[in-house]
XYZ file of C-alpha atoms in Angstrom:
695
model
C 108.953 91.009 119.893
C 109.003 87.380 118.930
C 106.889 86.425 121.916
C 104.107 88.881 120.977
C 103.945 88.204 117.454
C 104.294 84.477 117.168
C 100.976 83.460 118.275
C 99.074 85.865 116.288
C 100.905 84.953 113.037
C 99.807 81.384 112.741
C 96.118 81.456 112.184
C 95.897 77.949 110.707
C 97.368 76.592 113.805
C 95.037 78.541 116.232
C 91.955 77.214 114.502
C 93.089 73.684 114.614
C 92.951 72.188 118.152
C 94.596 68.919 117.252
C 97.657 70.934 116.122
C 97.498 69.737 112.488
C 98.550 72.555 110.153
C 96.417 73.338 107.241
C 97.923 73.802 103.795
C 97.275 76.254 101.002
C 97.501 73.728 98.223
C 93.816 72.905 98.047
C 92.696 76.530 97.804
C 95.271 77.106 95.177
C 94.157 74.138 93.125
C 90.582 75.564 93.088
C 91.810 78.781 91.346
C 91.607 78.864 87.412
C 94.741 79.557 85.710
C 94.239 82.482 83.393
C 97.213 83.141 81.238
C 95.641 86.185 79.830
C 95.438 87.685 83.220
C 99.104 87.460 83.901
C 100.725 90.685 83.707
C 104.572 91.057 83.474
C 106.739 94.086 83.631
C 106.643 94.544 79.907
C 104.279 93.448 77.183
C 105.195 90.530 75.015
C 105.226 92.845 71.882
C 107.642 95.183 73.723
C 109.808 92.164 74.582
C 109.939 90.951 70.863
C 110.826 94.474 69.698
C 113.609 94.732 72.339
C 115.185 91.480 71.274
C 115.190 92.419 67.593
C 118.034 94.428 66.034
C 117.000 98.048 65.617
C 116.697 98.668 61.910
C 115.460 102.209 62.353
C 117.865 104.966 61.212
C 117.066 108.099 63.042
C 117.119 111.477 61.320
C 120.661 112.941 61.285
C 119.717 116.185 63.095
C 118.332 114.065 65.975
C 121.936 113.224 66.984
C 122.396 116.826 67.849
C 119.353 116.723 70.205
C 121.496 117.903 73.158
C 122.779 121.138 71.623
C 122.644 124.259 73.747
C 122.910 127.882 72.345
C 126.645 127.776 72.223
C 126.624 124.479 70.408
C 124.106 126.033 67.870
C 126.523 128.934 67.339
C 129.425 126.527 66.832
C 127.301 124.440 64.412
C 126.285 127.506 62.359
C 129.855 128.661 62.288
C 131.188 125.264 61.272
C 128.602 125.003 58.528
C 129.365 128.405 57.066
C 133.120 128.068 57.250
C 132.998 124.553 55.641
C 130.768 125.913 52.868
C 133.113 128.787 52.369
C 136.141 126.424 52.349
C 134.500 124.191 49.700
C 133.315 127.089 47.566
C 136.763 128.605 47.456
C 137.858 125.553 45.429
C 136.197 127.035 42.594
C 138.709 129.872 42.910
C 141.335 127.432 42.102
C 139.704 127.070 38.682
C 139.833 130.836 38.158
C 143.467 131.000 39.173
C 144.273 128.000 36.992
C 142.525 129.645 34.021
C 144.490 132.842 34.556
C 147.797 130.927 34.838
C 146.854 128.719 31.660
C 145.986 131.798 29.587
C 149.257 133.416 30.640
C 151.335 130.330 29.825
C 149.567 129.602 26.510
C 149.871 133.188 25.377
C 153.484 133.289 26.420
C 154.190 130.204 24.566
C 152.533 131.355 21.426
C 154.436 134.623 21.352
C 157.698 133.187 22.631
C 160.583 134.299 20.391
C 158.547 136.849 18.532
C 158.367 140.776 18.802
C 154.988 140.514 20.413
C 156.179 138.692 23.409
C 156.117 140.810 26.513
C 158.371 139.467 29.164
C 157.303 141.810 31.901
C 153.583 140.968 31.212
C 154.389 137.307 31.137
C 156.328 137.594 34.542
C 153.676 139.714 36.188
C 150.953 137.295 35.134
C 152.679 134.258 36.504
C 153.698 135.975 39.786
C 150.181 137.179 40.367
C 148.804 133.666 39.871
C 151.519 132.365 42.374
C 150.485 135.013 44.887
C 146.855 134.086 44.372
C 147.607 130.543 45.083
C 149.531 131.406 48.219
C 146.719 133.678 49.374
C 144.198 130.843 48.690
C 146.257 128.486 50.713
C 146.357 130.868 53.733
C 142.652 131.488 53.555
C 141.852 127.800 53.309
C 144.279 127.201 56.213
C 142.393 129.702 58.408
C 138.918 128.483 57.465
C 139.705 124.753 57.828
C 141.397 125.306 61.271
C 138.441 127.276 62.637
C 135.762 125.062 61.076
C 137.342 121.825 62.321
C 137.691 123.392 65.689
C 133.940 124.144 65.798
C 133.041 120.659 64.621
C 135.247 118.850 67.101
C 134.088 121.009 69.942
C 130.466 120.418 69.205
C 131.173 116.756 68.667
C 132.929 116.333 72.165
C 130.162 118.213 73.806
C 127.458 116.033 72.296
C 129.343 112.746 72.977
C 129.841 113.762 76.603
C 125.988 114.256 76.918
C 125.187 111.097 74.983
C 127.575 108.973 77.174
C 126.149 110.425 80.352
C 122.587 110.012 79.487
C 123.000 106.478 77.985
C 124.645 105.280 81.238
C 121.863 106.940 83.303
C 119.323 105.398 81.040
C 120.745 101.914 81.429
C 120.726 102.199 85.285
C 117.076 103.383 84.953
C 115.860 100.249 83.238
C 113.875 97.487 85.129
C 115.070 93.831 85.501
C 112.918 92.503 82.653
C 114.939 94.705 80.256
C 118.193 93.423 81.421
C 116.980 89.887 81.017
C 116.968 90.399 77.276
C 119.975 92.729 76.968
C 123.317 91.188 78.078
C 125.661 93.435 79.807
C 128.490 92.839 77.345
C 126.228 94.195 74.529
C 125.410 97.319 76.515
C 129.009 97.942 77.249
C 130.040 97.506 73.603
C 127.413 100.030 72.646
C 128.774 102.451 75.210
C 132.243 102.079 73.678
C 132.096 101.151 70.038
C 128.631 102.502 69.356
C 129.222 105.897 70.829
C 132.696 105.987 69.108
C 130.956 105.485 65.726
C 128.616 108.342 66.596
C 131.640 110.570 67.354
C 133.165 109.539 64.149
C 130.009 110.546 62.163
C 129.103 113.923 63.772
C 132.609 115.498 64.008
C 134.883 116.613 61.220
C 133.144 114.191 58.781
C 130.134 116.514 58.707
C 132.301 119.561 57.929
C 134.207 117.762 55.268
C 130.869 116.586 53.626
C 129.679 120.242 53.719
C 132.996 121.339 52.176
C 132.866 118.588 49.458
C 129.374 119.427 48.693
C 130.137 123.042 48.239
C 133.178 122.164 46.069
C 130.965 119.956 43.943
C 128.254 122.710 43.417
C 130.861 125.447 43.003
C 132.913 123.299 40.439
C 129.678 122.658 38.359
C 128.794 126.443 38.400
C 132.185 127.430 37.209
C 132.213 124.698 34.635
C 128.887 125.751 33.180
C 130.244 129.391 33.155
C 133.355 128.432 31.336
C 131.724 125.983 28.793
C 128.323 124.742 29.181
C 128.655 122.400 26.232
C 131.530 120.455 27.817
C 129.799 120.411 31.209
C 126.570 119.029 29.694
C 128.564 116.114 28.249
C 129.880 115.268 31.648
C 126.512 115.719 33.242
C 125.138 112.824 31.179
C 126.984 110.501 33.615
C 125.583 112.197 36.704
C 122.393 110.067 37.082
C 124.545 106.903 37.011
C 127.036 108.333 39.571
C 124.197 109.442 41.743
C 122.529 105.954 41.637
C 125.822 104.182 42.324
C 126.591 106.546 45.292
C 123.046 105.929 46.839
C 123.484 102.108 46.416
C 126.780 102.204 48.099
C 125.717 104.240 51.082
C 122.632 102.065 51.570
C 124.619 98.841 51.461
C 127.267 100.313 53.759
C 124.551 101.188 56.284
C 122.934 97.791 56.295
C 126.232 95.917 56.517
C 127.398 98.196 59.274
C 124.338 97.485 61.334
C 124.934 93.729 61.010
C 128.626 94.207 61.864
C 127.802 96.338 64.881
C 125.434 93.670 66.224
C 127.932 91.048 65.769
C 130.650 92.978 67.579
C 128.088 93.581 70.408
C 127.709 89.860 70.747
C 131.560 89.447 70.788
C 131.849 92.089 73.475
C 129.331 90.354 75.608
C 131.305 87.144 75.445
C 134.514 88.961 76.211
C 132.998 90.872 79.249
C 131.465 87.544 80.550
C 134.826 85.783 80.262
C 136.772 88.593 81.906
C 134.279 88.879 84.741
C 134.542 85.066 85.339
C 138.130 84.713 84.528
C 138.885 82.725 87.643
C 136.311 80.126 86.734
C 137.570 80.023 83.198
C 141.131 79.389 84.326
C 140.059 76.733 86.907
C 138.193 74.780 84.154
C 140.951 75.296 81.554
C 138.348 76.902 79.451
C 140.634 79.422 77.767
C 140.596 77.653 74.315
C 136.841 77.061 74.322
C 136.172 80.816 75.161
C 138.695 82.028 72.560
C 136.952 79.822 70.044
C 133.398 81.187 71.078
C 134.810 84.806 70.838
C 136.420 84.045 67.520
C 133.154 82.688 65.965
C 131.437 86.028 66.643
C 134.493 87.963 65.395
C 134.155 85.903 62.181
C 130.632 86.870 61.735
C 131.574 90.531 62.247
C 134.607 90.136 59.932
C 132.474 88.592 57.168
C 130.024 91.626 57.159
C 133.045 93.897 57.250
C 134.882 92.164 54.380
C 131.753 92.182 52.319
C 131.292 95.860 53.127
C 134.864 96.673 52.190
C 134.587 94.624 48.854
C 131.514 96.565 47.791
C 132.974 99.858 48.796
C 136.214 99.182 46.781
C 134.203 97.869 43.735
C 131.679 100.741 43.958
C 134.491 103.383 44.361
C 136.455 101.821 41.441
C 133.390 102.101 39.179
C 132.719 105.500 40.433
C 136.122 106.781 39.455
C 136.037 104.854 36.245
C 132.888 106.636 35.197
C 134.311 109.930 36.243
C 137.369 109.588 34.180
C 135.361 108.314 31.149
C 133.243 111.293 31.545
C 136.365 113.468 31.673
C 137.949 111.913 28.637
C 134.742 112.419 26.613
C 134.558 116.065 27.818
C 138.203 116.573 26.947
C 137.795 115.176 23.512
C 134.709 117.416 23.001
C 136.579 120.377 24.316
C 139.421 119.996 21.800
C 136.693 119.641 19.074
C 135.229 123.022 20.230
C 138.664 124.588 20.167
C 139.362 123.335 16.655
C 136.139 124.750 15.526
C 137.077 128.021 17.130
C 134.147 128.194 19.711
C 136.527 128.348 22.897
C 139.930 129.233 23.843
C 142.594 126.614 25.206
C 142.362 128.223 28.641
C 138.691 127.695 28.839
C 139.118 124.021 27.874
C 141.575 123.551 30.772
C 139.597 125.505 33.149
C 136.460 123.609 32.384
C 138.211 120.366 32.605
C 139.793 121.340 35.908
C 136.453 122.563 37.274
C 134.800 119.307 36.209
C 137.569 117.172 37.792
C 137.360 119.104 41.092
C 133.564 118.758 41.110
C 133.440 115.001 40.339
C 136.438 114.216 42.655
C 134.617 116.179 45.547
C 131.525 113.928 44.873
C 133.796 110.812 45.064
C 135.358 112.032 48.329
C 132.006 112.700 49.891
C 131.006 109.059 49.604
C 133.063 107.887 52.599
C 131.861 110.747 54.732
C 128.186 109.873 53.875
C 128.967 106.354 54.932
C 130.388 107.447 58.207
C 127.390 109.635 58.911
C 124.971 106.809 58.078
C 126.935 104.477 60.406
C 126.556 107.103 63.031
C 122.782 107.155 62.431
C 122.545 103.391 62.919
C 124.591 103.435 66.035
C 122.577 106.338 67.476
C 119.373 104.603 66.739
C 120.140 101.862 69.302
C 121.669 104.307 71.836
C 118.743 106.707 71.698
C 116.264 103.755 71.794
C 117.669 103.039 75.348
C 117.821 106.800 76.344
C 114.194 107.466 75.212
C 112.840 104.228 76.830
C 110.792 104.940 79.944
C 110.467 101.638 81.928
C 107.271 100.618 83.498
C 109.079 100.453 86.871
C 110.934 103.859 86.857
C 113.425 104.310 89.708
C 113.848 107.907 88.648
C 110.237 108.907 88.833
C 109.156 111.365 91.625
C 105.638 109.970 91.470
C 104.245 107.602 94.010
C 103.441 107.448 97.752
C 106.065 107.840 100.370
C 105.012 106.821 103.860
C 106.313 108.997 106.553
C 106.211 106.434 109.388
C 106.045 103.097 107.723
C 105.278 100.033 109.969
C 106.757 97.725 107.486
C 103.747 95.201 107.236
C 103.935 93.151 104.110
C 101.002 91.256 102.471
C 100.834 89.054 99.521
C 97.342 88.529 98.232
C 96.845 85.699 95.615
C 100.091 86.766 93.803
C 100.856 85.205 90.356
C 103.913 85.892 88.457
C 106.006 84.653 85.503
C 109.238 86.039 84.159
C 109.131 88.133 81.063
C 111.502 85.803 79.245
C 109.327 82.824 80.133
C 105.803 83.984 79.942
C 104.433 80.457 79.607
C 105.863 79.329 82.833
C 104.186 80.530 85.901
C 106.709 80.817 88.897
C 104.271 82.042 91.618
C 100.785 80.382 91.725
C 98.583 82.254 94.077
C 100.919 83.148 97.000
C 99.121 84.603 99.933
C 100.638 85.416 103.313
C 101.094 88.341 105.677
C 104.314 89.582 107.452
C 103.239 91.684 110.370
C 105.285 94.802 111.453
C 108.581 93.839 113.301
C 107.909 90.197 112.646
C 110.453 87.625 111.579
C 109.328 85.361 108.752
C 111.371 82.707 107.065
C 110.825 81.302 103.503
C 111.851 77.593 103.040
C 111.664 75.346 100.125
C 113.582 73.601 97.473
C 115.606 75.410 94.743
C 113.307 77.129 92.211
C 110.163 77.270 94.335
C 109.915 80.937 94.205
C 111.662 82.199 97.312
C 113.992 84.762 95.785
C 111.210 85.793 93.334
C 109.200 87.001 96.308
C 112.114 89.229 97.242
C 112.442 90.428 93.721
C 108.796 91.515 93.643
C 109.200 93.389 97.019
C 112.102 95.230 95.554
C 109.983 95.852 92.466
C 112.518 94.278 90.127
C 109.362 93.063 88.444
C 105.624 93.736 88.798
C 103.443 90.842 89.871
C 100.838 89.368 87.669
C 97.469 88.821 89.091
C 97.007 89.445 92.706
C 98.278 92.236 95.006
C 101.333 93.048 97.024
C 100.968 95.722 99.707
C 103.165 97.447 102.311
C 101.087 98.879 105.118
C 97.987 98.302 103.050
C 99.321 100.283 100.123
C 99.962 98.567 96.760
C 103.543 98.546 95.702
C 102.518 99.923 92.266
C 101.345 103.187 94.040
C 104.687 103.713 95.906
C 107.638 105.875 94.975
C 110.304 103.334 93.842
C 113.334 105.210 95.388
C 111.551 105.614 98.715
C 110.543 101.899 98.697
C 114.174 100.618 98.013
C 115.513 103.132 100.523
C 113.353 101.573 103.280
C 114.425 97.966 102.415
C 117.820 96.497 103.336
C 119.005 93.646 101.250
C 121.658 90.914 101.834
C 121.894 88.623 98.931
C 123.259 85.011 98.642
C 126.169 86.290 96.526
C 127.563 89.564 97.885
C 128.365 92.177 95.321
C 131.228 94.698 96.085
C 132.696 97.277 93.905
C 136.262 98.151 93.118
C 136.496 100.840 95.729
C 137.348 101.263 99.420
C 135.555 99.514 102.174
C 134.114 102.859 103.305
C 132.977 103.700 99.699
C 131.254 100.316 99.441
C 129.420 100.880 102.720
C 128.276 104.402 101.621
C 126.360 102.753 98.768
C 123.825 101.788 101.518
C 123.776 105.313 102.959
C 125.851 108.224 101.547
C 125.016 110.436 104.541
C 126.091 108.029 107.254
C 128.566 109.155 110.011
C 131.737 107.291 110.760
C 130.130 106.120 114.033
C 127.143 104.743 112.099
C 129.487 102.858 109.821
C 131.543 101.272 112.631
C 128.460 100.439 114.598
C 126.962 98.587 111.621
C 130.256 96.854 111.037
C 130.441 95.746 114.682
C 127.022 94.237 114.516
C 127.920 92.385 111.249
C 131.186 91.108 112.863
C 133.245 92.942 110.251
C 134.872 95.835 112.296
C 137.765 93.808 113.600
C 138.968 92.345 110.289
C 138.473 95.731 108.545
C 140.632 97.454 111.151
C 143.408 94.874 110.434
C 143.450 95.747 106.799
C 146.431 97.916 105.524
C 144.447 101.090 105.525
C 141.452 100.125 107.581
C 138.169 101.387 106.106
C 140.162 103.188 103.358
C 141.559 99.989 101.944
C 140.740 99.338 98.330
C 139.398 95.706 98.111
C 139.669 95.143 94.313
C 137.138 94.369 91.613
C 134.323 92.527 93.143
C 136.096 92.437 96.531
C 138.670 89.933 95.113
C 141.181 90.859 97.974
C 138.511 89.553 100.564
C 137.381 86.154 101.488
C 133.828 85.138 100.812
C 132.884 85.389 104.503
C 134.484 88.911 104.720
C 132.650 90.116 101.602
C 129.381 88.843 103.035
C 129.873 90.632 106.315
C 130.535 93.884 104.501
C 127.443 93.337 102.594
C 125.453 92.880 105.838
C 126.954 96.040 107.257
C 125.967 97.910 104.001
C 122.372 96.868 104.436
C 122.385 97.809 108.119
C 123.781 101.438 107.553
C 120.468 102.215 105.787
C 118.576 101.601 109.013
C 115.886 99.957 106.974
C 112.315 99.285 108.158
C 112.246 95.989 106.262
C 115.309 93.603 106.080
C 115.450 91.020 103.384
C 118.051 88.218 103.955
C 118.526 85.995 100.899
C 120.752 83.187 102.482
C 122.797 85.911 104.141
C 125.051 83.453 106.068
C 125.529 80.964 103.326
C 129.260 82.059 102.687
C 130.284 81.993 106.342
C 132.002 79.247 108.343
C 130.125 77.698 111.233
C 131.757 79.997 113.905
C 131.156 83.153 111.892
C 127.637 81.943 111.046
C 126.575 81.734 114.632
C 127.977 85.200 115.425
C 126.413 86.826 112.406
C 123.078 84.994 113.042
C 123.052 86.483 116.512
C 123.955 89.844 115.208
C 121.271 89.607 112.433
C 118.681 88.773 115.162
C 119.668 91.893 117.077
C 119.601 93.897 113.839
C 115.992 92.573 113.206
C 114.763 94.140 116.355
C 112.189 96.771 115.394
C 112.347 95.655 111.761
C 110.163 93.445 109.589
C 112.494 90.640 108.532
C 111.980 88.275 105.683
C 114.674 85.537 105.516
C 115.372 82.856 102.942
C 117.358 80.154 104.417
C 119.008 76.945 103.181
C 120.401 76.083 106.664
C 117.323 75.478 108.587
C 119.029 75.757 111.899
C 119.248 79.535 111.353
C 115.579 80.190 111.196
C 114.302 78.073 114.086
C 113.525 81.206 116.082
C 111.509 82.843 113.332
C 107.971 83.956 114.315
C 106.576 82.285 111.141
C 108.074 79.782 108.701
C 106.436 79.433 105.275
C 107.198 76.554 103.278
C 106.996 76.848 99.393
C 106.694 74.172 96.660
C 106.441 74.823 92.944
C 105.257 78.426 93.473
C 102.722 77.535 96.211
C 102.499 77.826 99.985
C 102.042 74.410 101.301
C 102.846 74.750 104.993
C 103.176 77.640 107.583
C 103.829 77.792 111.249
C 106.634 77.888 113.832
C 109.463 75.545 113.896
C 107.824 73.433 116.714
C 104.420 73.485 115.062
C 105.861 72.324 111.706
C 107.855 69.590 113.285
C 104.806 68.139 115.062
C 102.913 68.370 111.784
C 105.363 66.158 110.234
C 105.213 67.513 106.595
C 107.716 68.730 104.043
C 109.461 71.077 106.506
C 110.142 68.147 108.970
C 111.423 66.074 106.084
C 113.803 68.914 105.171
C 115.055 69.340 108.655
C 115.694 65.548 109.088
C 117.464 65.394 105.767
C 119.871 68.231 106.932
C 120.401 66.301 110.302
C 121.245 63.208 108.172
C 123.757 65.276 106.252
C 125.225 66.792 109.389
C 125.400 63.404 111.058
C 126.982 61.788 108.077
C 129.861 64.279 108.037
C 130.396 63.622 111.796
C 130.345 59.851 111.489
C 131.422 59.343 107.871
C 133.014 55.759 108.250
C 130.184 53.922 109.722
C 127.063 56.200 109.537
C 125.704 54.779 106.250
C 125.783 51.331 107.574
C 123.885 52.383 110.648
C 121.396 54.462 108.617
C 120.671 51.470 106.418
C 119.976 49.302 109.365
C 116.410 48.238 109.893
C 115.349 50.379 112.802
C 111.906 50.507 114.407
C 110.368 52.268 117.279
C 110.350 49.018 119.269
C 114.002 49.080 119.600
C 114.281 52.592 120.860
C 113.771 51.682 124.552
C 116.090 48.670 124.416
C 119.232 50.370 122.972
C 121.947 51.754 125.109
C 122.062 55.064 123.285
C 118.263 55.866 123.089
C 118.958 59.351 121.579
C 121.183 57.948 118.733
C 118.588 55.213 117.951
C 115.668 57.738 117.719
C 117.682 59.894 115.419
C 118.625 56.949 113.305
C 114.931 56.078 113.111
C 114.083 59.512 111.799
C 117.099 59.380 109.339
C 115.756 56.071 108.006
C 112.336 57.416 107.630
C 113.501 60.511 105.868
C 115.726 58.428 103.467
C 112.702 56.229 102.589
C 110.482 59.343 101.920
C 113.296 61.081 99.746
C 114.599 57.995 98.033
C 111.885 55.096 98.210
C 114.066 52.739 96.138
C 116.908 52.906 98.556
C 115.251 50.657 101.095
């Protein structure tokens, strides 16, 4: 494969008889940088909107968007039963009036001939039985209604959790760049819990108190409209105070939620990196950082609690002032002979029940508004359709893909840094079944190219194609299924070895799995684990060494049988012995596949069909290892620098003195060790090129 592809892949060398390699820097410099032409995965306006706190409170009924016919039945039943339960509180007033009339009449006739003991006894007993019956009915209604509300709530929360998690996994990388994982996890726990608190029994209680409020007013008007009107004078003030409280609670809760999301992000970050935190003795610093965010949340919480306490106190103060005035007016009406004492007590009791119901409804309204605020951020994620949609069925799927990759004048800048262009007119072709290596200093754009191939982001200007078809036209799931990736830092899950491997291919057979592990030099150590492939490896593979995790990651990529293999410093975590074995295995695995390799250790890519050297987002050199060494450019400098590093490790005591010696080519033939002297010459030249002041 390498022999056939190598010559055809280096067109600049073929056109240059003197073996001098051409660079792409001149052609890139001729291009005009057009920031307006750069297209990222999301528009700048969308990014700003995403980074702001959501201030939109969705309509309450929107929270029940996932109701099914059975849920609708439960909702209607819960509403009707809650209304009935609240309305029956007015019956208390009727019972209370009956009992009051009996007691007042009995007291007035007590000790006289007109006193009828049997009538008095029967009246009291009937009132008692009515209270008992009222209690039994309320018990039945409350039990059934709360069951309905809790059932609907649990069914809705199940759907919301499931859809929110699926929606998070659906988003593209630019979205995750502006949404820390800790905030997302906090929303999934605290945010959804607040929704659950606001759409369950709180709604039923609100309906019940609302019905009790209306029912109490109706009974009060029937008993004595004069007394009721006196109390109604305070109703606008009570309503305004209630509205102010609910609005303030809503705003404070939104700020409190956001602060807790930030605190959750810090906690999640620290727990994930707990080994590093412990190693750096950073516990106190992280506690302080977490405490600062908690203090912000606590400040909003305390302010909210203070206003609720003050507002509720004023609410009840006004209620009791109104009751006092009404009671005074009731006694005046009684003295004037307009109403009976029982009517005064009944009206007073109805008014008390009505106003207390209004006061008790305020916390329920607050919980519901909190749920609306929490739901707005949750549903914002659920409803968001990313530009790069991995769940979409749209796009082209190539039946027999060759795996030929082509970058055509590709420009790119990350959504979080739109002013900084990372790739500046990248152009090169990776032919089918060809092995191409990307080389360059850190930050030159190597990993960005792999991210674009996987469609983590969309490129700006330019075009990226596979088999001549633009990536934007391809089905995302199919594209990622045909690409195997081994990253610099292997990511394993808290599962068994087999389950981790099946992330690459759920349908693989045991034979396929073991074959891939043998190629990756992982089979032997896996068999030595306590339960072999069924061994659980802990969170992040914590029970394995770095090299073992990397080999499992390589095997996971191979079980997909991908057409394109992307190796992002795949052997970095391995020791020298394992690196050679894995490198040989990867070369075998690359047979019949298009392979794109990012390498820090340049010794691992010497056999690549094509080596592309990047610098500051541009292609500056390309060719085979031999051609680039003859050219004597940046690649050769990097190779010699690594040779210096290697030789320094092997000859640590005296190498620095020898490297600093004034070595020139005239002395090469006169030294005893010609090979060593020649190497020292290259080392000295490299040192002068990299550090001119050192000489």
